[in-house]
Coordinates of C-alpha atoms in Angstrom, one line a residue:
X1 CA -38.7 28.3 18.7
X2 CA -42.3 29.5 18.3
X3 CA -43.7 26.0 17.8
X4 CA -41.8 25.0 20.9
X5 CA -43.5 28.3 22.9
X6 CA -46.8 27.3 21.2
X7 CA -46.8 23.7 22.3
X8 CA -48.1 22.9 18.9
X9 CA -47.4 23.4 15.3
X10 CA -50.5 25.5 14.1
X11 CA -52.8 28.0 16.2
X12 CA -56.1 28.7 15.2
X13 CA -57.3 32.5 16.5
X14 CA -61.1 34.2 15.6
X15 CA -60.6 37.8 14.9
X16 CA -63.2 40.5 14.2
X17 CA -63.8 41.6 10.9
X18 CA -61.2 44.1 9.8
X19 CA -58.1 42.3 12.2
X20 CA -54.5 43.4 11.2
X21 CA -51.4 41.3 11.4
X22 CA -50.7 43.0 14.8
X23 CA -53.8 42.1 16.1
X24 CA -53.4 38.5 15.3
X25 CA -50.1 38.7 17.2
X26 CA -51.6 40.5 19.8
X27 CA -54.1 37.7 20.2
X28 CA -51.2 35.1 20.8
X29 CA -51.0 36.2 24.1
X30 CA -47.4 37.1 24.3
X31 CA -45.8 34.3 22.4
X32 CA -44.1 36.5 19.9
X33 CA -42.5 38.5 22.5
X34 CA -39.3 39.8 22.2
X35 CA -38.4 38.4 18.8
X36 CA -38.1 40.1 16.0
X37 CA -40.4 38.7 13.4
X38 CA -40.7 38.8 9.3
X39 CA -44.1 38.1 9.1
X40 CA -45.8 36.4 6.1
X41 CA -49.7 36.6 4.7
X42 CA -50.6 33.5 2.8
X43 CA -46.8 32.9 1.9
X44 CA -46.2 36.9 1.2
X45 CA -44.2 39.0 3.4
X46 CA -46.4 41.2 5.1
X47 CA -45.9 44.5 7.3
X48 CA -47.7 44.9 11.1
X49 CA -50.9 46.9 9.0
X50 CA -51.5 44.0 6.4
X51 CA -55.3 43.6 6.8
X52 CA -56.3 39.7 7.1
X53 CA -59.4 38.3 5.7
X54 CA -61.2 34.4 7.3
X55 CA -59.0 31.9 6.3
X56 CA -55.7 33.3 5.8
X57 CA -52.8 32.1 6.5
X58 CA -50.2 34.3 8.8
X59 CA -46.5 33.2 9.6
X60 CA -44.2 34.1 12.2
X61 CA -40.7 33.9 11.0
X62 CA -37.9 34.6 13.4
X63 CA -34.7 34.9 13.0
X64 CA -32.5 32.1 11.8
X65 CA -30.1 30.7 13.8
X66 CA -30.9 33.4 16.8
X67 CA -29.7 35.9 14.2
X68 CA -29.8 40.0 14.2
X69 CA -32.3 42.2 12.5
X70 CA -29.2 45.2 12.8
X71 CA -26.0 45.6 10.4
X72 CA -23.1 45.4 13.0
X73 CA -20.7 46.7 9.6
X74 CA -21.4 48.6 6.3
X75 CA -18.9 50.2 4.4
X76 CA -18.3 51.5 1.2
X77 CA -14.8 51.0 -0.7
X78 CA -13.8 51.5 -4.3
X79 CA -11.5 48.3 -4.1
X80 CA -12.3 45.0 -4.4
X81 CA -14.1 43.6 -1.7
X82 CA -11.9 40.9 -0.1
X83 CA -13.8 37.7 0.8
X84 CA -10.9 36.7 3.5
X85 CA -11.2 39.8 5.0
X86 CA -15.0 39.9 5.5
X87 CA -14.8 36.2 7.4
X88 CA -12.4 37.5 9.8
X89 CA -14.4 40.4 10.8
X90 CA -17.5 38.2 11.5
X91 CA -15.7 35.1 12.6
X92 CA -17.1 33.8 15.9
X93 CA -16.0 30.6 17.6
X94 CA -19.4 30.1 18.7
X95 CA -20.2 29.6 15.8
X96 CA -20.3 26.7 13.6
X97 CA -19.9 27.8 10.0
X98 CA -19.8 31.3 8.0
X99 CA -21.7 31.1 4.8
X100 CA -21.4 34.0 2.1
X101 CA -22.8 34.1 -1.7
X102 CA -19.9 35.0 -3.8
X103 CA -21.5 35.4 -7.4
X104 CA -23.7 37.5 -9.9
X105 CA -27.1 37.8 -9.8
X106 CA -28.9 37.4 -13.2
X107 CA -32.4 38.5 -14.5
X108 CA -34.8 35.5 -13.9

């Protein structure tokens, strides 16, 4: 979506000394607006007030699939969580799949 706004795959933009993230997407002259963005410093997530140094590298990640950055449900239950019941409650015929990770995480 960006790229498409861009007209291009990569921006180049010369900031003062001292530039923040914001100021980088300030200097995009509008082409973030109204998406909410994870943004990334040379391939680490990054908040608004990351400082940049010449030559970094900042991404503009929106959200996948037009997604939300809100919870629309949170609950919690003492029973066992129900797998069938959670893909009825965010089934949407718009849509074309549900994906959920049903497992344990592990030290790595």
């Amino acid at each position: 979506m960006l790229r498409e706004r861009a007209g291009t795959r990569e921006v180049t933009l010369d900031l003062p000394e001292g530039a923040r993230v914001r100021d980088a997407i300030e200097a995009l002259d509008g082409l973030a607006d109204g998406l909410p963005l994870v943004m990334a410093v040379n391939r680490e997530y990054a908040p608004e007030d990351a400082p940049l140094d010449a030559g970094d590298e900042l991404a503009l990640i929106p959200p996948v699939s037009g997604g939300a950055t809100t919870v629309a449900h949170a609950r919690v239950v003492r029973e066992t969580l129900s797998l069938d019941s959670l893909v009825e409650r965010v089934r949407d015929r718009r849509a074309g799949a549900i994906v959920a990770f049903c497992g344990v995480t592990r030290e790595v």
